[in-house]
Structure formats: C-alpha cells, structure tokens
Coordinates of C-alpha atoms in Angstrom, one line a residue:
M834 CA 0.0 0.0 0.1
I835 CA 1.0 3.7 -0.5
A836 CA 0.7 5.7 2.5
S837 CA -0.6 9.1 2.3
N838 CA 1.9 12.0 2.8
D839 CA 1.2 15.6 3.7
S840 CA -0.9 16.8 1.0
L841 CA -3.3 19.5 0.1
L842 CA -5.6 16.9 -1.3
I843 CA -8.0 14.8 0.6
E844 CA -6.2 11.3 1.7
P845 CA -7.4 8.2 0.0
Y846 CA -10.4 6.5 1.4
G847 CA -9.2 4.4 4.3
G848 CA -6.0 6.4 4.7
T849 CA -3.8 4.5 2.2
L850 CA -3.8 4.0 -1.6
V851 CA -3.9 0.1 -2.3
D852 CA -1.1 -0.7 -4.7
L853 CA -1.1 -4.6 -5.6
V854 CA 1.7 -4.4 -8.6
V855 CA 4.6 -6.7 -7.3
P856 CA 7.9 -4.9 -7.2
S857 CA 9.9 -5.0 -10.6
E858 CA 12.5 -7.4 -9.1
E859 CA 9.9 -10.1 -8.4
K860 CA 8.0 -10.1 -11.6
E861 CA 10.3 -12.2 -13.6
S862 CA 10.2 -15.0 -11.0
L863 CA 6.6 -14.7 -10.3
A864 CA 5.7 -14.8 -14.1
K865 CA 7.9 -18.0 -14.5
Y866 CA 6.1 -19.6 -11.6
A867 CA 2.7 -18.6 -13.1
G868 CA 3.5 -20.5 -16.3
S869 CA 3.0 -23.6 -14.4
L870 CA -0.3 -22.8 -12.9
P871 CA -4.0 -23.4 -13.9
S872 CA -5.4 -20.2 -15.6
I873 CA -8.6 -18.1 -15.7
Q874 CA -9.2 -15.8 -18.7
L875 CA -10.7 -12.7 -17.4
T876 CA -13.7 -10.9 -19.1
E877 CA -13.5 -7.3 -20.2
R878 CA -15.4 -6.4 -17.1
Q879 CA -13.3 -8.6 -14.6
L880 CA -10.0 -6.8 -16.5
C881 CA -11.3 -3.3 -15.6
D882 CA -11.9 -4.5 -11.8
L883 CA -8.5 -5.9 -11.5
E884 CA -7.0 -2.6 -12.9
L885 CA -8.7 -0.5 -10.5
L886 CA -8.0 -3.0 -7.5
A887 CA -4.4 -3.0 -8.5
T888 CA -4.0 0.7 -8.8
G889 CA -5.9 1.7 -5.5
A890 CA -9.0 3.3 -7.1
F891 CA -11.2 0.8 -5.2
S892 CA -9.2 1.5 -1.8
P893 CA -9.6 0.4 0.7
L894 CA -10.6 -3.0 -0.9
D895 CA -7.4 -4.9 -2.0
R896 CA -8.9 -8.0 -3.6
F897 CA -12.0 -9.4 -5.2
M898 CA -14.4 -9.6 -2.4
G899 CA -14.8 -12.7 -0.2
A900 CA -18.0 -13.9 1.4
E901 CA -18.2 -11.6 4.4
D902 CA -17.6 -8.6 2.5
H903 CA -19.7 -9.5 -0.4
A904 CA -22.7 -10.2 2.2
R905 CA -22.0 -7.0 4.1
V906 CA -22.0 -5.0 0.9
L907 CA -25.2 -6.3 -0.3
D908 CA -27.0 -5.8 3.0
E909 CA -25.4 -2.7 4.4
M910 CA -23.3 -1.0 1.7
R911 CA -20.1 -1.7 3.8
L912 CA -17.2 -3.8 3.7
S913 CA -16.5 -6.0 6.7
S914 CA -14.0 -3.5 7.8
G915 CA -16.9 -1.0 8.3
H916 CA -15.9 1.3 5.3
L917 CA -18.8 2.4 3.1
F918 CA -18.7 0.4 -0.2
P919 CA -21.9 -0.1 -2.1
I920 CA -21.0 -2.3 -5.0
P921 CA -19.8 -6.0 -4.9
V922 CA -16.6 -6.4 -6.8
T923 CA -16.1 -10.1 -7.4
L924 CA -14.3 -12.7 -9.4
S925 CA -17.0 -15.3 -10.7
V926 CA -15.9 -18.4 -12.1
D927 CA -17.4 -21.7 -13.1
P928 CA -16.7 -24.4 -10.7
G929 CA -13.9 -26.6 -11.7
D930 CA -10.7 -28.7 -10.9
A931 CA -8.9 -25.6 -10.7
I932 CA -10.4 -24.1 -7.8
H933 CA -9.3 -25.3 -4.6
I934 CA -8.5 -23.5 -1.5
D935 CA -4.7 -22.4 -1.1
R936 CA -4.2 -23.0 -4.8
D937 CA -2.5 -20.3 -6.9
I938 CA -4.3 -19.5 -10.1
A939 CA -2.9 -17.4 -13.0
L940 CA -5.1 -14.5 -14.3
R941 CA -4.8 -13.9 -17.9
D942 CA -6.5 -11.7 -20.3
A943 CA -8.6 -13.0 -23.6
K944 CA -5.2 -13.2 -25.5
N945 CA -3.8 -15.4 -22.8
D946 CA -1.4 -12.8 -21.7
L947 CA -0.4 -13.0 -18.1
L948 CA -1.6 -10.3 -15.7
A949 CA -1.8 -11.5 -12.2
V950 CA -1.7 -14.4 -9.6
I951 CA -4.5 -15.0 -7.3
T952 CA -4.2 -17.4 -4.1
V953 CA -7.6 -18.9 -3.6
E954 CA -8.6 -18.3 0.1
E955 CA -12.2 -18.3 -0.4
A956 CA -14.5 -20.0 -2.8
Y957 CA -18.4 -19.4 -2.3
E958 CA -21.5 -19.7 -4.1
W959 CA -23.7 -16.4 -4.6
D960 CA -27.2 -15.6 -5.3
R961 CA -27.8 -13.9 -8.7
D962 CA -31.5 -12.8 -7.6
E963 CA -30.1 -11.6 -4.1
V964 CA -27.7 -9.3 -5.9
A965 CA -30.2 -8.1 -8.4
D966 CA -32.6 -7.1 -5.6
K967 CA -30.4 -5.5 -3.2
V968 CA -27.8 -3.8 -5.4
F969 CA -29.9 -2.9 -8.6
G970 CA -33.4 -3.1 -6.8
T971 CA -34.7 -5.1 -9.8
R972 CA -34.8 -8.5 -11.4
D973 CA -36.0 -6.9 -14.8
E974 CA -33.6 -8.1 -17.2
K975 CA -33.9 -5.0 -19.3
H976 CA -31.5 -3.8 -16.8
P977 CA -28.2 -4.6 -18.5
L978 CA -26.2 -5.9 -15.5
V979 CA -29.2 -8.0 -14.3
A980 CA -29.1 -9.7 -17.8
E981 CA -25.4 -9.9 -17.9
M982 CA -25.2 -11.4 -14.4
R983 CA -27.0 -14.5 -15.9
R984 CA -23.9 -15.4 -17.6
W985 CA -21.5 -15.0 -14.7
G986 CA -19.9 -18.1 -13.0
K987 CA -21.7 -19.6 -10.1
V988 CA -18.8 -19.4 -7.6
N989 CA -17.0 -16.2 -6.3
I990 CA -13.4 -16.6 -5.6
S991 CA -11.2 -14.3 -3.5
G992 CA -7.7 -14.2 -2.0
R993 CA -4.3 -12.5 -2.2
L994 CA -3.7 -10.7 -5.7
R995 CA -0.2 -10.4 -7.1
V996 CA -0.5 -8.2 -10.0
I997 CA 2.5 -8.6 -12.6
R998 CA 1.3 -6.1 -15.1
L999 CA -2.0 -3.9 -15.8
P1000 CA -4.0 -4.7 -19.0
R1001 CA -2.4 -3.4 -21.9
R1002 CA -4.1 -0.2 -23.3
Y1003 CA -2.7 1.3 -26.5
D1004 CA -4.9 4.4 -26.9
F1005 CA -4.6 7.8 -25.1
R1006 CA -1.8 6.7 -23.0
E1007 CA -0.7 10.2 -21.9
L1008 CA -4.3 10.3 -20.3
R1009 CA -4.6 7.0 -18.5
L1010 CA -3.2 8.0 -15.0
T1011 CA -3.4 5.9 -12.0
P1012 CA -4.8 7.2 -8.7
A1013 CA -1.4 8.0 -7.5
Q1014 CA -0.5 9.6 -10.9
T1015 CA -3.8 11.6 -11.0
R1016 CA -3.1 12.8 -7.3
A1017 CA 0.4 13.9 -8.2
R1018 CA -0.8 15.9 -11.2
L1019 CA -3.6 17.4 -9.2
E1020 CA -1.2 18.4 -6.2
A1021 CA 0.9 20.4 -8.7
Y1022 CA -2.1 22.7 -9.3
G1023 CA -1.8 24.0 -5.7
H1024 CA -5.5 23.8 -4.9
A1025 CA -7.2 21.8 -2.0
N1026 CA -10.3 21.6 -3.7
V1027 CA -10.9 19.2 -6.8
V1028 CA -14.1 18.8 -8.4
A1029 CA -14.7 15.4 -10.2
F1030 CA -16.9 15.1 -13.1
Q1031 CA -18.1 11.6 -14.0
T1032 CA -19.2 11.3 -17.7
R1033 CA -19.7 8.6 -20.4
N1034 CA -21.3 11.0 -23.0
P1035 CA -19.8 13.8 -25.2
L1036 CA -19.7 17.3 -23.4
H1037 CA -21.6 20.1 -24.9
R1038 CA -21.9 23.9 -24.0
A1039 CA -24.2 23.4 -20.9
H1040 CA -21.7 20.7 -19.6
E1041 CA -19.0 23.1 -20.0
E1042 CA -20.6 25.7 -18.2
L1043 CA -21.8 23.6 -15.4
T1044 CA -18.2 22.0 -14.8
K1045 CA -16.6 25.5 -14.9
R1046 CA -19.0 27.0 -12.5
A1047 CA -18.5 24.2 -10.1
A1048 CA -14.7 24.5 -10.1
E1049 CA -14.9 28.0 -9.7
S1050 CA -17.6 27.9 -6.7
V1051 CA -14.9 25.9 -4.6
D1052 CA -11.9 27.7 -6.0
G1053 CA -10.9 24.3 -7.1
V1054 CA -9.7 22.4 -10.0
L1055 CA -11.8 20.4 -12.4
L1056 CA -11.0 16.7 -12.7
L1057 CA -12.6 15.5 -16.0
H1058 CA -12.9 11.9 -15.2
P1059 CA -14.5 10.2 -18.2
V1060 CA -15.2 6.5 -17.9
V1061 CA -13.4 4.5 -20.8
G1062 CA -14.1 0.8 -19.6
M1063 CA -17.6 -0.4 -19.8
T1064 CA -20.4 1.9 -20.1
K1065 CA -24.2 1.7 -21.1
P1066 CA -24.7 -0.3 -24.1
G1067 CA -25.4 2.3 -27.1
D1068 CA -23.1 4.9 -25.8
V1069 CA -20.8 6.8 -27.9
D1070 CA -17.5 5.0 -28.2
H1071 CA -14.9 6.1 -26.0
Y1072 CA -12.4 6.9 -28.6
T1073 CA -14.7 9.5 -30.2
R1074 CA -15.7 10.9 -26.8
V1075 CA -11.9 11.2 -25.6
R1076 CA -11.2 13.2 -28.9
T1077 CA -14.0 15.6 -27.7
Y1078 CA -12.9 16.2 -24.3
K1079 CA -9.2 16.7 -25.3
A1080 CA -10.4 19.3 -27.8
L1081 CA -12.5 21.0 -25.0
A1082 CA -9.7 20.9 -22.5
E1083 CA -7.1 22.4 -25.0
H1084 CA -9.3 25.2 -26.3
Y1085 CA -12.1 26.2 -23.9
Y1086 CA -10.7 25.6 -20.1
D1087 CA -8.1 27.4 -18.1
P1088 CA -5.1 24.8 -18.3
D1089 CA -4.3 25.8 -14.8
R1090 CA -7.7 24.6 -13.6
I1091 CA -8.4 21.4 -15.5
L1092 CA -7.0 17.6 -15.5
L1093 CA -8.3 15.2 -18.1
S1094 CA -7.7 11.6 -17.0
L1095 CA -9.2 8.5 -18.2
L1096 CA -10.9 6.0 -15.8
P1097 CA -11.1 2.2 -16.9
L1098 CA -14.2 1.5 -14.8
A1099 CA -16.6 -1.0 -15.7
M1100 CA -19.9 0.4 -14.7
R1101 CA -22.8 -1.4 -13.1
L1102 CA -25.4 1.3 -14.0
A1103 CA -26.7 0.8 -10.4
G1104 CA -27.9 4.5 -10.1
P1105 CA -27.8 5.8 -6.3
R1106 CA -25.3 2.9 -5.1
E1107 CA -23.1 3.6 -8.1
A1108 CA -23.1 7.3 -7.4
V1109 CA -21.7 6.7 -3.9
W1110 CA -19.1 4.1 -5.5
H1111 CA -18.1 6.9 -7.9
A1112 CA -17.3 9.4 -4.9
I1113 CA -15.3 6.8 -3.3
I1114 CA -13.3 6.2 -6.6
R1115 CA -12.9 9.9 -7.2
R1116 CA -11.7 10.5 -3.5
N1117 CA -8.9 7.8 -4.2
H1118 CA -8.1 10.0 -7.3
G1119 CA -7.8 13.1 -5.0
A1120 CA -11.3 14.8 -5.5
N1121 CA -13.3 16.0 -2.4
H1122 CA -16.2 17.2 -4.6
L1123 CA -18.4 15.2 -7.1
I1124 CA -20.8 16.7 -9.6
V1125 CA -23.9 14.0 -9.2
G1126 CA -25.9 14.4 -12.2
R1127 CA -29.6 13.7 -12.7
D1128 CA -30.4 10.0 -12.8
H1129 CA -26.7 9.4 -12.1
A1130 CA -25.4 6.1 -13.5
G1131 CA -28.8 5.1 -14.4
P1132 CA -29.5 2.5 -17.0
G1133 CA -32.7 4.0 -18.5
N1134 CA -36.1 2.4 -18.6
D1135 CA -37.4 -0.7 -17.4
S1136 CA -39.7 -3.2 -19.4
T1137 CA -42.8 -1.1 -18.4
G1138 CA -41.3 2.0 -19.8
K1139 CA -40.5 3.6 -16.4
P1140 CA -37.0 4.5 -15.1
F1141 CA -35.3 2.1 -13.0
Y1142 CA -34.5 5.0 -10.5
G1143 CA -35.8 8.4 -9.7
P1144 CA -34.2 11.5 -11.2
Y1145 CA -32.6 12.5 -7.8
D1146 CA -32.3 9.4 -5.8
A1147 CA -28.3 9.3 -6.7
Q1148 CA -28.0 12.9 -5.2
D1149 CA -30.0 12.1 -2.2
L1150 CA -28.0 9.1 -1.2
V1151 CA -24.5 10.8 -1.8
Q1152 CA -25.7 13.6 0.2
Q1153 CA -26.7 11.2 2.9
H1154 CA -23.3 9.9 3.2
E1155 CA -21.2 12.7 2.2
K1156 CA -19.7 13.6 5.6
E1157 CA -18.4 9.9 5.9
L1158 CA -17.4 9.8 2.4
G1159 CA -15.4 13.0 2.5
V1160 CA -16.8 14.1 -0.9
K1161 CA -19.3 16.7 -1.2
A1162 CA -22.2 16.2 -3.8
L1163 CA -22.6 18.9 -6.2
P1164 CA -25.9 18.4 -7.5
F1165 CA -26.0 18.6 -11.5
S1166 CA -28.3 21.5 -12.4
M1167 CA -30.2 21.8 -15.6
L1168 CA -29.0 24.7 -17.6
V1169 CA -30.8 26.2 -20.6
Y1170 CA -29.7 28.7 -23.3
L1171 CA -31.0 32.1 -23.5
P1172 CA -30.6 33.3 -26.9
D1173 CA -31.5 36.7 -26.1
G1174 CA -28.5 37.0 -23.6
D1175 CA -26.3 34.5 -25.4
R1176 CA -25.7 32.7 -22.1
Y1177 CA -26.5 29.6 -20.2
E1178 CA -28.7 29.9 -17.0
E1179 CA -29.8 27.6 -14.5
D1180 CA -33.6 26.6 -15.4
S1181 CA -34.7 27.5 -11.9
R1182 CA -33.3 30.9 -12.6
V1183 CA -34.7 31.6 -15.8
P1184 CA -36.6 35.0 -16.1
K1185 CA -40.4 34.9 -16.5
N1186 CA -41.2 34.8 -20.3
A1187 CA -37.6 34.6 -21.2
R1188 CA -36.9 32.7 -24.6
T1189 CA -35.1 29.5 -24.1
A1190 CA -33.3 27.0 -26.2
S1191 CA -32.3 23.5 -25.7
I1192 CA -31.5 20.2 -27.6
S1193 CA -32.1 16.9 -26.1
G1194 CA -29.8 13.8 -26.7
T1195 CA -32.4 12.3 -28.8
Q1196 CA -32.6 15.3 -30.9
V1197 CA -28.7 15.2 -31.2
R1198 CA -28.7 11.8 -32.8
D1199 CA -32.2 12.0 -34.7
E1200 CA -32.4 15.4 -36.0
Y1201 CA -29.0 16.4 -36.6
L1202 CA -26.2 13.8 -36.7
N1203 CA -28.6 11.2 -38.5
K1204 CA -29.6 13.8 -41.0
G1205 CA -26.2 15.1 -41.5
R1206 CA -27.1 18.5 -40.1
A1207 CA -24.5 20.5 -38.1
L1208 CA -25.1 21.0 -34.5
P1209 CA -25.5 24.9 -33.8
S1210 CA -22.7 26.6 -32.0
W1211 CA -24.7 27.7 -29.2
F1212 CA -25.1 24.1 -28.2
T1213 CA -21.7 22.6 -28.8
R1214 CA -18.3 23.8 -29.8
P1215 CA -17.4 23.4 -33.4
E1216 CA -14.5 21.0 -32.8
V1217 CA -17.0 18.7 -31.0
A1218 CA -19.5 19.0 -33.6
Q1219 CA -17.0 18.2 -36.3
I1220 CA -15.6 15.1 -34.4
L1221 CA -19.3 13.6 -33.8
A1222 CA -20.1 14.5 -37.4
E1223 CA -16.9 12.5 -38.6
S1224 CA -17.7 9.5 -36.3
Y1225 CA -21.6 9.4 -36.8
P1226 CA -22.3 9.7 -40.7
P1227 CA -26.2 10.2 -41.7
R1228 CA -28.6 7.6 -41.0
D1229 CA -28.7 6.2 -44.4
R1230 CA -24.9 5.1 -44.2
Q1231 CA -25.2 3.6 -40.7
G1232 CA -25.5 0.2 -40.1
F1233 CA -28.5 -1.8 -38.8
C1234 CA -29.5 -5.5 -38.2
V1235 CA -32.7 -7.0 -38.7
W1236 CA -33.3 -10.0 -36.6
F1237 CA -35.8 -12.5 -37.5
T1238 CA -37.1 -14.7 -34.8
G1239 CA -40.0 -17.4 -35.0
L1240 CA -40.5 -21.2 -35.0
S1241 CA -38.8 -23.3 -37.5
G1242 CA -40.9 -23.5 -40.8
A1243 CA -42.2 -19.9 -39.9
G1244 CA -41.0 -18.3 -43.0
K1245 CA -37.8 -16.5 -41.7
S1246 CA -35.4 -17.4 -44.4
T1247 CA -37.7 -16.7 -47.3
I1248 CA -38.5 -13.4 -46.0
A1249 CA -34.8 -12.6 -45.4
D1250 CA -33.7 -13.7 -48.8
I1251 CA -36.4 -11.2 -50.4
L1252 CA -35.5 -8.5 -48.1
A1253 CA -31.7 -8.7 -49.0
V1254 CA -32.4 -8.3 -52.5
R1255 CA -34.8 -5.3 -52.1
L1256 CA -32.1 -3.7 -50.0
L1257 CA -29.7 -4.2 -52.9
E1258 CA -32.3 -2.6 -55.2
L1259 CA -32.5 0.4 -52.8
G1260 CA -28.6 0.7 -52.6
R1261 CA -27.6 -1.0 -49.4
Q1262 CA -26.0 -4.4 -49.5
A1263 CA -26.7 -6.8 -46.4
T1264 CA -25.1 -9.8 -45.0
V1265 CA -27.4 -12.7 -44.5
L1266 CA -26.6 -14.8 -41.4
D1267 CA -29.1 -17.8 -41.5
G1268 CA -29.2 -19.9 -38.5
D1269 CA -28.9 -23.3 -40.4
V1270 CA -26.0 -21.9 -42.4
V1271 CA -24.0 -20.4 -39.4
R1272 CA -24.5 -23.8 -37.5
T1273 CA -22.8 -25.5 -40.7
H1274 CA -19.6 -23.0 -40.2
L1275 CA -19.4 -20.8 -37.2
S1276 CA -21.2 -23.0 -34.9
K1277 CA -20.2 -26.3 -36.2
G1278 CA -20.1 -29.0 -33.2
L1279 CA -22.6 -27.3 -31.0
G1280 CA -25.6 -29.4 -30.1
F1281 CA -29.2 -28.4 -29.2
S1282 CA -28.9 -27.9 -25.5
K1283 CA -30.2 -24.4 -24.0
E1284 CA -26.5 -23.5 -23.5
D1285 CA -25.4 -24.5 -27.1
R1286 CA -28.4 -22.6 -28.6
D1287 CA -27.7 -19.5 -26.5
A1288 CA -23.9 -19.8 -27.5
N1289 CA -25.0 -20.1 -31.2
I1290 CA -27.2 -17.0 -31.0
R1291 CA -24.6 -15.0 -29.4
R1292 CA -21.8 -15.9 -31.9
I1293 CA -24.3 -14.6 -34.6
G1294 CA -25.2 -11.5 -32.5
F1295 CA -21.4 -10.8 -32.2
V1296 CA -20.8 -11.2 -35.9
A1297 CA -23.8 -8.9 -36.3
S1298 CA -22.6 -6.2 -33.9
E1299 CA -19.3 -6.0 -35.5
I1300 CA -20.7 -5.5 -39.1
V1301 CA -23.1 -3.0 -37.8
R1302 CA -20.4 -1.1 -35.9
H1303 CA -18.8 -0.7 -39.2
G1304 CA -21.6 0.6 -41.1
G1305 CA -22.7 -2.7 -42.5
C1306 CA -26.4 -4.2 -42.8
V1307 CA -27.0 -7.5 -41.3
I1308 CA -30.1 -9.7 -41.8
A1309 CA -30.2 -12.7 -39.3
A1310 CA -32.5 -15.4 -39.5
A1311 CA -32.5 -17.9 -36.6
V1312 CA -35.2 -19.5 -34.4
S1313 CA -33.3 -17.8 -31.4
P1314 CA -36.2 -19.1 -28.9
Y1315 CA -35.1 -17.6 -25.7
R1316 CA -36.1 -13.8 -25.0
T1317 CA -33.1 -13.2 -22.7
T1318 CA -30.7 -14.2 -25.2
R1319 CA -32.2 -12.1 -28.1
D1320 CA -32.3 -9.0 -25.5
E1321 CA -28.7 -9.7 -25.2
V1322 CA -28.1 -9.5 -28.9
R1323 CA -29.9 -6.4 -28.9
R1324 CA -27.7 -4.9 -26.4
M1325 CA -24.6 -5.9 -28.4
V1326 CA -25.8 -4.6 -31.5
G1327 CA -27.2 -1.4 -29.9
S1328 CA -31.1 -0.9 -29.5
D1329 CA -31.2 2.0 -32.2
H1330 CA -29.8 -0.1 -34.6
F1331 CA -31.8 -3.4 -33.9
I1332 CA -35.0 -4.4 -35.5
E1333 CA -36.7 -7.4 -34.1
V1334 CA -39.1 -9.3 -36.5
F1335 CA -41.3 -11.8 -35.1
V1336 CA -42.6 -14.1 -37.5
N1337 CA -45.7 -15.0 -35.7
T1338 CA -46.6 -18.2 -37.5
P1339 CA -48.7 -20.9 -35.7
L1340 CA -47.1 -24.1 -34.7
E1341 CA -50.0 -26.1 -36.8
I1342 CA -48.8 -24.1 -39.8
C1343 CA -45.2 -24.8 -39.2
E1344 CA -45.8 -28.3 -39.2
Q1345 CA -47.7 -28.3 -42.1
R1346 CA -44.9 -26.5 -43.9
D1347 CA -42.1 -29.0 -42.6
V1348 CA -40.5 -30.5 -45.8
K1349 CA -37.8 -31.8 -43.7
G1350 CA -40.2 -33.6 -41.3
M1351 CA -38.4 -32.5 -38.3
Y1352 CA -41.6 -31.8 -36.3
A1353 CA -42.9 -35.3 -37.1
K1354 CA -39.6 -36.6 -35.7
A1355 CA -39.9 -34.6 -32.6
R1356 CA -43.7 -35.7 -32.1
R1357 CA -42.4 -39.3 -32.4
G1358 CA -39.9 -38.7 -29.9
E1359 CA -36.8 -39.3 -32.2
I1360 CA -35.6 -35.9 -31.8
K1361 CA -35.3 -34.3 -28.2
G1362 CA -35.7 -30.6 -27.0
F1363 CA -37.3 -29.3 -30.4
T1364 CA -38.5 -25.9 -30.1
G1365 CA -42.1 -25.8 -30.0
I1366 CA -42.6 -29.5 -29.1
D1367 CA -40.8 -30.3 -26.1
D1368 CA -38.7 -27.1 -25.7
P1369 CA -40.3 -23.8 -25.3
Y1370 CA -40.2 -20.8 -27.8
E1371 CA -40.5 -17.5 -25.8
P1372 CA -42.2 -15.0 -28.1
P1373 CA -40.9 -11.2 -28.1
I1374 CA -42.9 -8.9 -25.9
N1375 CA -42.3 -5.6 -27.9
P1376 CA -40.8 -6.6 -31.1
E1377 CA -40.4 -3.8 -33.7
I1378 CA -42.6 -5.8 -36.2
M1379 CA -44.9 -8.8 -35.8
L1380 CA -45.5 -10.5 -39.3
D1381 CA -48.6 -12.7 -40.2
T1382 CA -47.4 -15.3 -42.8
V1383 CA -50.8 -17.1 -43.1
D1384 CA -52.7 -13.9 -44.6
C1385 CA -49.9 -12.1 -45.9
T1386 CA -47.2 -13.1 -48.7
P1387 CA -43.5 -12.9 -48.0
E1388 CA -43.4 -9.9 -50.4
M1389 CA -46.0 -8.1 -48.6
N1390 CA -44.2 -8.8 -45.4
T1391 CA -41.0 -7.8 -46.9
E1392 CA -42.5 -4.5 -47.6
Q1393 CA -43.5 -3.8 -44.0
I1394 CA -40.0 -4.2 -43.0
L1395 CA -38.8 -1.9 -45.8
D1396 CA -41.1 0.7 -44.5
L1397 CA -39.9 0.6 -40.9
L1398 CA -36.1 1.0 -42.3
G1399 CA -37.3 3.8 -44.3
Q1400 CA -39.1 5.5 -41.3
R1401 CA -35.9 5.2 -39.3
G1402 CA -33.7 6.7 -42.1
F1403 CA -31.9 3.4 -42.8
V1404 CA -32.9 3.4 -46.5
S1405 CA -33.9 6.1 -48.9
N1406 CA -37.0 4.8 -50.5
G1407 CA -39.2 7.8 -50.0
K1408 CA -40.8 6.8 -46.7
K1409 CA -38.4 8.4 -44.2

C-alpha cells in the first residue's frame, strides 16, 4: 500500500492507496512460476476491476470480495471493516478442478497474456437474484447488468492478488493516469479542492458551463474523469468521446484549472449505489467534490417504460453519506440557453417569459447527426460538432440489424432472402446470417441444448454487432427461442440499430410446411428438445414488427420491414 503523505488533497479512502503491483525485481520469477499454474481468462469487466483494484481506485478494497465483504456490501453497503462500499466487486468463475483453497491461479486476458496470480483463500456460491434485488433493486432483465449476471460463474473466488502487469491499453496513453499519478498531477496545481465530473457522454456547452461554475464555486480544479471501460450499451464509443474531451480541455478551459484523466471503470449502472461508489473512486484520485447528475449512472427505462431509479435518488444517497465519504455532492443543475442574452442559466433562475433553447440527446442523434445537419454553435463547440459528425455519418450510411425470430418453418429465411434483394435494389448491401448456415460453419459442433443454442445465437449476435459497428447491414434469421438471449443480442448491436421481427406463424402451420419432417420426428420422440414441441419458444414482448405469414405473402411482409427501415432513415425509399 502507498501511505498518504502531507498533501493539500484529501487522503485516499481508508487512509492509504492500495497498490497490488509486485515490485519490478519480483515480476520475472512470479511470471515464470505462473507458467506452471492453471489459468482463468478474465472478461473485459473483470479486467477493468483488476486494474482498478491493483492501482488503488477501489481503496481500501485490496482483493475481489470474499463472502463476508460480499454479504455486508449487499445488506449494508459496507465492507467487513466497516468502510462504506456500495458495489460488490467479485471474481465469478464456473466451478472446476482448478478451484481449490490455497491454490494459486494465473489470471490472464482474452489473448492469454499473464496479468496476475491469485491465491484462492475463499470460494463461495452467490445468489444472482439476491444481488439483483439488493444492488440494482430489480430483477427486470431490461437492466443490462441484471441480464449480464445470468452468464457469470456460479462461484466467487477471493484471495491475495499479486499483479504482474496491468492490462495493456494502447490508446490515449498520456491520459491513462493511475490514482497515484492523478493525485501527483492535481497536487501540482496547488488547490485543495478538486471537483470530479463523471461522464460517459460527449460534453456540450451546457456541460462546459456547469463544470466551470462548479470548480469556480469552490476555488478548485476540475478533474474531468470520463469512463473508458464499460458503459451503457449504445453509448458513444470512448475513442470519439475522448477526442471531444481533449478538444474542449485544450481550447476552452483554463489549463491551470483542469486535469483530463481516463478511468477504466466497468460501470454497473446501479444508480444511487453507483453514485456513492463513484464518490469513493474519485476520492482515491484526489477529489473532494463530485458533480452528481440527474439519474446518475441510471440504465434508462425498465420493461414497463418507467425509469429504474428516480431522477434525484443518486444525489440524495450521496448527500446522506457525504460526511463519511469526505466527498461533497454538487448536484447537476439543468442549464438552458437564453438566446437573447447569449448565455446559459439554471432553469430555476430563468426570468419569466424569457426565450430559451435546448436540444435533447435524442434530438442530437435523430435531428442532427442522423440527417447530416451541423449542430448549432450555441449548443456545442465547433470542434466537438466536427468530431461527432465524422464519427456518426447520416442514418442512411449507418449499419443496422434486422433480426428474424420465430418457430422453425415460420418463413424467416424466405422473407430474409427477399429483403436482401430488395435492399440491393435500394442501394444497400446486406450480409445474411441464416441460422442453419451459421451452424454449418461458425457453430459447427454445437448441439441443441439450451447452452449450445444460446452460444450459437451469441455468435451470430457478435458477428452482427461487428458488421453494424462498421456501417454494414445484417439480416439474421434464426429460431432464437429464448427472450433473454435475444435481448442480449439487442444490447450487443445497440437498440437503436436493432430491429426485431417476430415471424408469428402458428405451430400447426409450421408443421404443415415442414418439408424436412423435423416436427414429425419430434412428435415421435426421435428428436429431443425441439422448439415448439418439447422445448419452449418465448415470443418477443415488444418486437419492432410482427409478421403474419398466413394471410400475407412474403413480399407483402418484406414491404412492412422496408417501410420501417425507411421511417428510421436506414434506406432511402421515400418513406423516411
């Protein structure tokens, strides 16, 4: 651990900054020893957690949580030591021969590069529903983390960590500062007060005004601290965002009053609890103030269309604990533009009958970027507008995925093939990912258990998401019987670019059309686990389109899909 010295800045939470990276002289021998150990490959979330544990961002936590810490965090938002800590940070694995108490295990990244060695001192089962209830306040799988946890291992392991090296990051290296490095930079500014701003979105003029005023109000320095780990699915990628932050910091802030530093955090989108966690993390980086936004760290709306958390729940929870945290919450005030005065003002202080102007995030996307329109200078700086325009082309040059789901024999492949041809006619080329074809190539060797079916759909979803990310069009046609897995694919692709098409053909019609005789074999018991017979099909709750293949021809159904694509601007067919 790194002890705190005399400093202008607030000391790390717990008094010392955790440092789990082994000394240079020990790394070679530990790496050689690790070569003989069983290994665990970490997920991207676990990589982010390991990095922030190793560098002290989660101080006083110095390991993935054991059973006692985990239980108390769920129930009381505290570690077993009594320190406030609202989010469980765990290493979840599947049970296996390698998991034994007092055994050392090597921790590696997805490319099998060695990162650390953990000595397993605890291994305990955990309850997903309990975590969902107590941390997120919901079991609704519309919450990204509630859904993601279904794929996590059944056992959490904990123990001493010896970190050989941090995950390799090749982008914006000059901005990737550890807590110790961040504190050293802030110390040099000579101000005791530091205001941290948590962000996962591009900054516009209102954010600029807000952050400047917040720092000025306490005569402090702004720590512009964007998350570049895992954020909300569908967010602007961090490469684009960081370019905008750099442009703003270089041209529109006092260089003696701002530090831009990147945070490789894997967000949980836990709303109020996460806001308290963000305060702890920022304290460890040297901040004693945190701007807490409206619906801070919220995941959006639940399955009924209602927000998961109240707009001010996060501000309230941080304020309740700010004395113990040592971090004061600065509530995010809504600022609006006053055209007549060419200035921004808090909405609560706008003169009666004054003209105001504002642009929502939805409007930025739908009315400006998607249509190739320039954002106005009163709303965002020209450098930011240019970066966003370059990264987000007009809608008819963006990628999308049309995902057909329905029973075997419903007519998915027929409509998908017609749609592919019609898109070519309209100037857009699509990649068709047919479930049967994918099984022959990408998923060869997989069976038809629930696990294998989910794996097949995730593979199709991953390929689709990569194509869409690069501006391509994808038509996927697969039974995809399980709602949770389809929702997972939606998040991979991005909800704004995902069109779920439910081919709602009755089971008896599918059986009549069954030229391969698969349904008949399933009825006779020759095939087990056949969707619709002895394995369930979970129809979509709110698909973008539901097709009738009994009274409508495939060509008619294709036109329905093209109409929606035109309305959303993905194709130019005169029906936008």
